[in-house]
Each structure stands twice: as structure tokens, then as C-alpha cells.
CSV table of C-alpha atoms and ligand atoms in Angstrom, one decimal:
chain,number,residue,atom,x,y,z
Q,1,MET,CA,11.6,-13.7,-0.1
Q,2,ASN,CA,8.9,-15.9,-1.7
Q,3,TYR,CA,6.9,-14.9,-4.9
Q,4,ALA,CA,3.8,-16.4,-6.2
Q,5,ILE,CA,0.9,-16.0,-8.6
Q,6,ILE,CA,-2.6,-16.5,-7.2
Q,7,ALA,CA,-5.5,-17.1,-9.5
Q,8,GLU,CA,-8.9,-15.6,-8.9
Q,9,ASN,CA,-11.9,-17.3,-10.3
Q,10,ASP,CA,-14.8,-15.3,-11.8
Q,11,GLU,CA,-17.1,-17.5,-9.7
Q,12,SER,CA,-16.0,-18.4,-6.1
Q,13,LEU,CA,-17.5,-21.0,-3.9
Q,14,TRP,CA,-15.8,-19.4,-0.8
Q,15,HIS,CA,-15.9,-16.2,0.9
Q,16,ASP,CA,-12.8,-14.8,-0.6
Q,17,GLN,CA,-12.6,-11.2,-1.7
Q,18,THR,CA,-10.2,-9.5,-4.1
Q,19,GLY,CA,-7.4,-7.8,-2.1
Q,20,GLU,CA,-8.8,-8.9,1.3
Q,21,THR,CA,-8.9,-12.6,1.7
Q,22,TYR,CA,-7.9,-15.6,-0.5
Q,23,HIS,CA,-9.1,-19.1,-0.1
Q,24,PHE,CA,-6.8,-22.0,-1.2
Q,25,PRO,CA,-6.3,-25.8,-0.8
Q,26,LYS,CA,-3.8,-27.1,1.7
Q,27,THR,CA,-1.4,-28.3,-1.1
Q,28,TYR,CA,-0.4,-24.6,-1.7
Q,29,GLN,CA,0.4,-23.9,1.9
Q,30,LYS,CA,4.1,-23.8,1.4
Q,31,LEU,CA,3.8,-21.4,-1.5
Q,32,LEU,CA,1.7,-18.9,0.4
Q,33,LEU,CA,3.6,-18.3,3.6
Q,34,PRO,CA,3.0,-15.0,5.4
Q,35,GLY,CA,5.1,-12.3,3.7
Q,36,THR,CA,4.9,-13.9,0.2
Q,37,GLN,CA,4.8,-11.3,-2.5
Q,38,ILE,CA,2.0,-12.1,-4.9
Q,39,ILE,CA,0.6,-11.2,-8.3
Q,40,TYR,CA,-3.1,-11.7,-8.9
Q,41,TYR,CA,-4.1,-13.5,-12.0
Q,42,LYS,CA,-7.4,-14.3,-13.8
Q,43,GLY,CA,-7.7,-17.2,-16.3
Q,44,ARG,CA,-9.7,-17.1,-19.5
Q,45,MET,CA,-13.3,-16.0,-19.2
Q,46,LEU,CA,-15.5,-19.2,-19.1
Q,47,LYS,CA,-18.9,-17.5,-18.9
Q,48,LYS,CA,-19.9,-14.4,-20.8
Q,49,THR,CA,-22.0,-13.2,-17.8
Q,50,PHE,CA,-18.7,-12.1,-16.1
Q,51,LYS,CA,-17.6,-9.9,-19.0
Q,52,ASP,CA,-18.4,-6.6,-17.2
Q,53,LYS,CA,-16.6,-7.8,-14.0
Q,54,ARG,CA,-13.4,-8.5,-15.8
Q,55,MET,CA,-10.8,-6.2,-17.4
Q,56,THR,CA,-10.7,-8.4,-20.5
Q,57,PRO,CA,-11.9,-11.9,-21.5
Q,58,ALA,CA,-8.3,-13.2,-22.1
Q,59,PRO,CA,-6.2,-14.3,-19.2
Q,60,TYR,CA,-4.4,-11.5,-17.4
Q,61,TYR,CA,-2.5,-10.3,-14.3
Q,62,PHE,CA,-4.2,-7.4,-12.5
Q,63,GLY,CA,-2.5,-6.5,-9.2
Q,64,THR,CA,0.1,-7.1,-6.5
Q,65,ALA,CA,-0.2,-7.8,-2.8
Q,66,VAL,CA,1.4,-9.5,0.2
Q,67,ILE,CA,0.2,-12.6,2.0
Q,68,GLY,CA,-0.7,-11.8,5.7
Q,69,HIS,CA,-2.1,-14.1,8.3
Q,70,VAL,CA,-3.0,-17.6,7.1
Q,71,TYR,CA,-5.7,-19.6,9.0
Q,72,PRO,CA,-7.8,-22.7,8.5
Q,73,ASP,CA,-11.2,-22.5,6.8
Q,74,PRO,CA,-13.5,-23.6,9.6
Q,75,ASP,CA,-16.0,-25.0,7.1
Q,76,SER,CA,-13.5,-27.2,5.3
Q,77,SER,CA,-13.1,-30.9,6.0
Q,78,LYS,CA,-10.1,-31.1,3.7
Q,79,GLY,CA,-7.9,-28.6,5.5
Q,80,ASP,CA,-8.4,-25.6,3.1
Q,81,LEU,CA,-7.0,-22.3,4.2
Q,82,TYR,CA,-7.7,-18.6,4.1
Q,83,ALA,CA,-5.0,-15.9,3.8
Q,84,ASP,CA,-5.5,-12.3,4.7
Q,85,ILE,CA,-4.3,-10.2,1.8
Q,86,GLU,CA,-2.3,-7.0,2.5
Q,87,HIS,CA,-1.1,-4.0,0.5
Q,88,PHE,CA,-3.3,-4.9,-2.5
Q,89,THR,CA,-2.5,-2.6,-5.5
Q,90,ARG,CA,-4.6,-2.9,-8.6
Q,91,PHE,CA,-2.9,-2.3,-12.0
Q,92,SER,CA,-4.6,0.4,-14.1
Q,93,TYR,CA,-4.7,-2.0,-17.1
Q,94,PRO,CA,-4.6,-5.8,-17.5
Q,95,ILE,CA,-1.2,-7.4,-18.2
Q,96,GLU,CA,-1.3,-10.1,-20.9
Q,97,ILE,CA,0.3,-13.4,-19.9
Q,98,THR,CA,2.5,-13.4,-23.0
Q,99,GLN,CA,4.9,-10.8,-24.3
Q,100,ASN,CA,5.9,-11.1,-28.0
Q,101,GLY,CA,4.6,-14.7,-28.0
Q,102,THR,CA,6.4,-15.9,-24.9
Q,103,TYR,CA,4.9,-16.6,-21.5
Q,104,LEU,CA,6.0,-14.2,-18.8
Q,105,GLU,CA,6.0,-17.1,-16.3
Q,106,SER,CA,8.7,-19.7,-16.8
Q,107,ILE,CA,7.0,-23.1,-17.1
Q,108,PRO,CA,9.1,-26.0,-15.8
Q,109,ASP,CA,9.2,-29.0,-18.2
Q,110,SER,CA,7.8,-31.2,-15.4
Q,111,LYS,CA,4.7,-29.1,-15.2
Q,112,LYS,CA,4.0,-28.4,-18.8
Q,113,THR,CA,0.7,-30.2,-19.2
Q,114,ASN,CA,-1.3,-28.8,-16.3
Q,115,TYR,CA,0.6,-25.6,-15.5
Q,116,TRP,CA,-2.2,-23.1,-15.9
Q,117,ARG,CA,-4.6,-25.2,-13.9
Q,118,ASN,CA,-2.6,-24.5,-10.7
Q,119,GLY,CA,-4.4,-21.8,-8.8
Q,120,VAL,CA,-1.2,-20.9,-7.0
Q,121,ARG,CA,2.1,-20.9,-8.7
Q,122,GLY,CA,5.5,-20.2,-7.2
Q,123,ILE,CA,7.6,-17.8,-9.3
Q,124,SER,CA,11.1,-16.5,-9.2
Q,125,LEU,CA,12.0,-12.9,-8.3
Q,126,GLU,CA,12.9,-12.4,-12.0
Q,127,VAL,CA,9.4,-13.4,-13.2
Q,128,TYR,CA,7.9,-11.3,-10.5
Q,129,GLN,CA,9.9,-8.3,-11.7
Q,130,ARG,CA,9.2,-9.1,-15.4
Q,131,ILE,CA,5.5,-8.9,-14.8
Q,132,ILE,CA,5.4,-5.7,-12.6
Q,133,SER,CA,7.8,-4.0,-15.0
Q,134,LEU,CA,4.9,-4.1,-17.5
Q,135,SER,CA,2.5,-2.5,-15.1
Q,136,ASP,CA,2.1,1.1,-13.9
Q,137,ARG,CA,3.1,0.1,-10.4
Q,138,THR,CA,6.9,0.2,-10.8
Q,139,ASP,CA,9.1,2.7,-9.1
Q,140,GLU,CA,10.6,3.5,-12.4
Q,141,ASN,CA,7.3,4.6,-13.8
Q,142,GLN,CA,6.6,6.8,-10.9
Q,143,THR,CA,9.8,8.6,-11.6
Q,144,ASN,CA,8.9,8.9,-15.2
Q,145,ASP,CA,5.7,10.6,-14.3
Q,146,LYS,CA,7.5,13.2,-12.3
Q,147,ASN,CA,10.0,13.8,-15.0
Q,148,GLN,CA,7.5,13.9,-17.8
Q,149,GLY,CA,8.4,17.3,-19.1
Q,150,GLU,CA,12.0,16.3,-19.6
Q,151,SER,CA,11.5,12.7,-20.5
Q,152,GLU,CA,12.9,13.2,-23.9
Q,153,SER,CA,16.4,13.6,-22.5
Q,154,TYR,CA,16.1,10.2,-20.7
Q,155,THR,CA,15.0,8.3,-23.8
Q,156,SER,CA,17.5,5.6,-24.8
Q,157,THR,CA,18.7,5.5,-28.4
Q,158,GLU,CA,16.8,2.2,-28.8
Q,159,GLY,CA,13.7,3.8,-27.5
Q,160,ARG,CA,14.2,6.8,-29.6
Q,161,LYS,CA,14.7,4.7,-32.7
Q,162,LYS,CA,11.5,2.8,-32.1
Q,163,LEU,CA,9.6,6.0,-31.4
Q,164,VAL,CA,10.8,7.5,-34.7
Q,165,MET,CA,10.1,4.4,-36.7
Q,166,THR,CA,6.6,4.1,-35.2
Q,167,THR,CA,5.9,7.7,-36.0
Q,168,VAL,CA,7.1,7.2,-39.6
Q,169,TYR,CA,4.8,4.2,-40.1
Q,170,GLU,CA,1.9,6.1,-38.5
Q,171,ARG,CA,2.5,9.0,-40.9
Q,172,ASP,CA,3.1,7.0,-44.1
Q,173,PRO,CA,0.2,8.2,-46.2
Q,174,ASN,CA,-0.4,4.9,-48.0
Q,175,LEU,CA,-0.4,2.8,-44.9
Q,176,ARG,CA,-2.6,5.5,-43.2
Q,177,SER,CA,-5.3,5.4,-45.9
Q,178,ARG,CA,-5.2,1.5,-46.0
Q,179,ALA,CA,-5.6,1.4,-42.3
Q,180,ILE,CA,-8.6,3.8,-42.5
Q,181,GLU,CA,-10.2,1.8,-45.3
Q,182,ILE,CA,-10.0,-1.2,-43.1
Q,183,HIS,CA,-10.8,0.2,-39.7
Q,184,GLY,CA,-12.9,3.2,-40.5
Q,185,LEU,CA,-12.9,6.7,-39.0
Q,186,SER,CA,-14.2,6.0,-35.5
Q,187,CYS,CA,-11.8,5.6,-32.6
Q,188,MET,CA,-11.4,1.9,-31.9
Q,189,ALA,CA,-11.1,2.6,-28.1
Q,190,CYS,CA,-13.8,5.2,-27.3
Q,191,ALA,CA,-15.9,5.1,-30.6
Q,192,VAL,CA,-15.7,8.9,-31.0
Q,193,ASN,CA,-16.2,10.0,-34.7
Q,194,PHE,CA,-15.1,13.4,-35.8
Q,195,ARG,CA,-17.7,13.7,-38.6
Q,196,GLU,CA,-20.4,13.1,-36.1
Q,197,LEU,CA,-18.9,15.5,-33.5
Q,198,TYR,CA,-17.7,18.4,-35.8
Q,199,GLY,CA,-19.8,17.9,-38.9
Q,200,GLU,CA,-18.1,18.4,-42.3
Q,201,TRP,CA,-15.1,20.1,-40.6
Q,202,GLY,CA,-14.3,16.9,-38.8
Q,203,GLU,CA,-14.7,14.6,-41.9
Q,204,GLY,CA,-11.8,12.2,-42.4
Q,205,PHE,CA,-9.9,13.1,-39.2
Q,206,ILE,CA,-8.4,10.3,-37.1
Q,207,HIS,CA,-5.0,9.2,-35.8
Q,208,VAL,CA,-3.4,6.0,-36.9
Q,209,HIS,CA,-1.4,4.0,-34.4
Q,210,HIS,CA,1.1,1.3,-35.0
Q,211,THR,CA,0.6,-1.6,-32.5
Q,212,LYS,CA,3.8,-3.6,-32.9
Q,213,PRO,CA,7.2,-2.4,-31.8
Q,214,VAL,CA,9.1,-1.9,-35.0
Q,215,ALA,CA,12.3,-3.9,-35.3
Q,216,GLU,CA,15.3,-2.5,-37.2
Q,217,GLY,CA,14.0,-1.3,-40.6
Q,218,VAL,CA,12.8,-4.0,-42.9
Q,219,ARG,CA,9.7,-5.5,-41.3
Q,220,GLU,CA,6.5,-5.5,-43.3
Q,221,VAL,CA,3.7,-3.6,-41.8
Q,222,SER,CA,0.2,-4.9,-42.2
Q,223,PRO,CA,-2.4,-2.1,-41.9
Q,224,LYS,CA,-5.0,-4.7,-40.8
Q,225,GLU,CA,-3.0,-6.5,-38.1
Q,226,ASP,CA,-0.4,-3.9,-37.0
Q,227,MET,CA,-2.4,-0.6,-37.2
Q,228,ILE,CA,-5.4,0.7,-35.4
Q,229,VAL,CA,-7.3,4.0,-35.6
Q,230,LEU,CA,-7.6,6.2,-32.5
Q,231,CYS,CA,-8.8,9.7,-31.5
Q,232,PRO,CA,-6.0,12.0,-30.3
Q,233,ASN,CA,-7.1,11.6,-26.7
Q,234,CYS,CA,-6.9,7.8,-26.8
Q,235,HIS,CA,-3.7,7.9,-28.9
Q,236,SER,CA,-2.0,10.1,-26.2
Q,237,MET,CA,-3.2,7.8,-23.4
Q,238,ILE,CA,-1.8,4.7,-25.2
Q,239,HIS,CA,1.6,6.5,-25.4
Q,240,ARG,CA,1.4,8.2,-22.0
Q,241,LYS,CA,4.3,6.3,-20.3
Q,242,LYS,CA,7.6,6.0,-22.0
Q,243,ASN,CA,8.4,2.4,-21.3
Q,244,VAL,CA,4.9,1.0,-21.6
Q,245,THR,CA,2.7,1.3,-24.7
Q,246,LEU,CA,-0.8,0.1,-23.9
Q,247,THR,CA,-2.5,-2.4,-26.2
Q,248,LEU,CA,-6.0,-1.5,-27.5
Q,249,GLU,CA,-7.5,-4.1,-25.1
Q,250,GLN,CA,-5.7,-2.5,-22.1
Q,251,LEU,CA,-6.9,1.0,-23.0
Q,252,LYS,CA,-10.5,-0.3,-23.5
Q,253,ALA,CA,-10.3,-2.0,-20.1
Q,254,ILE,CA,-9.3,1.3,-18.5
Q,255,LEU,CA,-12.1,3.2,-20.2
Q,256,ARG,CA,-14.6,0.5,-19.2
Q,257,LYS,CA,-13.7,0.9,-15.5
Q,258,LYS,CA,-15.0,4.5,-15.2
N,1,LIG,ZN1,-10.8,7.6,-28.4
N,2,LIG,ZN1,0.9,5.6,-31.7
């Protein structure tokens, strides 16, 4: 089985369409044989005019599919090709290309300089799985959803420890008030403000969320960098799935799609 990343440009010169057809130069033919499992990728936003058409301005992965029939582009003199795209599934939120500062794709030493310029990149099964494990399209996640009521009993010790630590930081009154001083009292995802909505009764109400997984004990927490303020709805949505905690950008992208 072959696995590959295919890049989609914001602006295309060809008649390709997300999830339907993909246009590519002949040099990538061996990487995109029929049956290849692919992950869609978008590079950094180059023109602001495309902001509303993207999930986020930073580079991201946004779906999976399978290469179907491959055929020549009749208008190309250089042997360009089209591929039919089958089984396209879009992720609910964008997946960032790095995780804890490391690229999800393994970049071979020989390709270090121009790696991200390649519109099609062959990847290993391991990389493929690494990326989809962060999406909401994994079998594991579907199982979680079904078991939601009893998910607590499946939480690993590690996961439980992290959850407890995060909750402690989110409840620490000093960190909480520092975070609110910095970020204000309006939800950073959907902008709801409880004073505006409920008048005086809502004054000062907001949840504080810790954005970085907390490593064993001693780590310093910065209310500016590591904490955000969210309404209870958005806070619940960020924590909805046990093994994925959304980033603020991912949640905003989901909200924007409505
Ligand atoms: Zn909100
Ligand atoms: Zn939280």
C-alpha cells in the first residue's frame, strides 16, 4: 500500500476540485498510483483574499482520500496528469503540520531544503497513521463517541493525570485572574460575553482553559501563552474527545465553517 500527501493550492490553474479530481505534474506519477491512500494538505496562506476559503492561514492537513483512475491532462504539453479522487473525507478541524515542535512528516536529509515545495510527497504508513490519529476520522475516536458515557473507565493513568493537572491549573485562582486580566472576559473562540448576555448577573463569568499538555509537575505555566478564556460551550467542545484536545485555531475553524 502506498501513502502520500497531496498539496492543494488556494489558487489553481487547472480544473481540479477538492475531493473529486487532482492535477499533478508527471514527476509525481509513481507516487500517485491508483489505490494510494492520501492526505490533503494546504501550505501557508499567500494571499489574504483566500482567508475565508481556508480553515486557517497556517499550513494544515484537512482530509483523507484514495487515488482512483489516473489519466493524461489533454491540455498539457508536458505530460501532466489528472487523478480521480475517491472516498474523500474532510476533517472537522485542521491538523497542524507540527506537534510539540516536531513535523508530523519525516523529512529525509536529502530533501531538507525544498521539502515543502513538493506538491506530492510520499510518506510511510507510520506518518499516515500519525496524522490521522490527530483527526476525528480514526476508528478509535468513533468508538470513543459511542462509549462517551463510560469513557472515564477507559482513561489511562497518564491521561487521567494530565486531565487532573490541567483542571488544577484551570482552577488555580491566581493563574485564573492573571489569564482574565490578559485575555479579558469574552470567549476567545465565539466572542460571547456574559456581562453583555446576562447583565450584572453574568459579570466576571468565563472559563479558563490550559492549552499545553502538562508534563509531570514542575512546569511553569504562563497565563499569557498557556491559557485562554472560553465560554462553557466552547470549552466543552475543545475537550469533547478524550484523545484529542483541539487548539483555539481548530475550534475557530470549526465555528467559521457553519
Ligand atoms: Zn465560546
Ligand atoms: Zn480546558
